[in-house]
XYZ file of C-alpha atoms in Angstrom:
81
model
C 80.763 89.364 119.566
C 82.074 92.784 120.561
C 85.576 93.126 121.871
C 88.176 95.881 121.980
C 90.999 93.351 122.116
C 93.774 94.576 119.793
C 95.071 91.115 118.777
C 91.499 90.088 117.936
C 90.914 93.200 115.831
C 94.259 92.856 114.044
C 93.641 89.165 113.346
C 90.167 89.948 112.021
C 91.609 92.597 109.692
C 94.239 90.071 108.569
C 91.569 87.495 107.746
C 89.439 90.048 105.914
C 92.405 91.243 103.850
C 93.286 87.626 103.014
C 89.776 87.081 101.641
C 88.499 84.865 104.469
C 84.880 85.141 105.617
C 84.770 87.189 108.836
C 81.211 86.387 109.880
C 80.003 85.409 113.358
C 81.369 81.845 113.199
C 84.852 83.027 112.260
C 84.769 85.732 114.940
C 83.765 83.258 117.648
C 86.392 80.730 116.544
C 89.082 83.408 116.400
C 88.164 84.690 119.855
C 88.381 81.160 121.334
C 91.705 80.464 119.616
C 93.303 83.717 120.750
C 92.125 83.185 124.310
C 93.460 79.632 124.391
C 96.776 80.597 122.780
C 97.193 83.611 125.075
C 96.525 81.493 128.142
C 99.085 78.903 127.027
C 101.730 81.413 125.921
C 101.097 84.750 127.622
C 104.496 86.099 126.529
C 103.721 85.823 122.785
C 103.379 89.148 121.009
C 100.499 90.046 118.721
C 102.837 89.725 115.745
C 103.771 86.194 116.756
C 100.100 85.289 117.111
C 99.277 86.755 113.690
C 102.108 84.777 112.117
C 100.204 81.626 113.131
C 96.959 82.643 111.402
C 97.556 80.585 108.226
C 97.856 77.496 110.453
C 94.508 78.199 112.137
C 92.420 79.187 109.118
C 92.286 77.962 105.520
C 93.049 81.133 103.610
C 92.291 81.491 99.921
C 95.336 81.455 97.682
C 96.263 84.177 95.236
C 93.952 84.571 92.266
C 95.270 82.994 89.103
C 96.061 85.535 86.438
C 95.435 88.458 88.792
C 98.559 90.547 88.623
C 99.289 94.011 89.870
C 100.041 96.580 87.196
C 103.727 97.297 86.624
C 105.281 100.125 88.596
C 105.903 103.121 86.354
C 107.344 106.522 86.914
C 104.706 109.237 86.852
C 104.418 112.962 87.223
C 101.840 114.858 89.217
C 102.273 117.998 87.125
C 104.854 120.007 89.053
C 107.143 121.993 86.729
C 110.696 120.736 86.477
C 113.470 123.076 87.489
């Protein structure tokens, strides 16, 4: 399904980043849901629609034991003055 709809594209990116499958079934379901929600609540912003994504799709939880490395101070090699 091809669409240049910004809320659709942003929601698809959100799902992909969350680890959800973004195949044809998900795309079709997302398109139907955004159309229905937009028709019911035309004044909702894209951000408000995206905030409802976890209610519409079962998103995978965080990976157990997968932690980001600690933030450390680093130098990129510029001489200090």
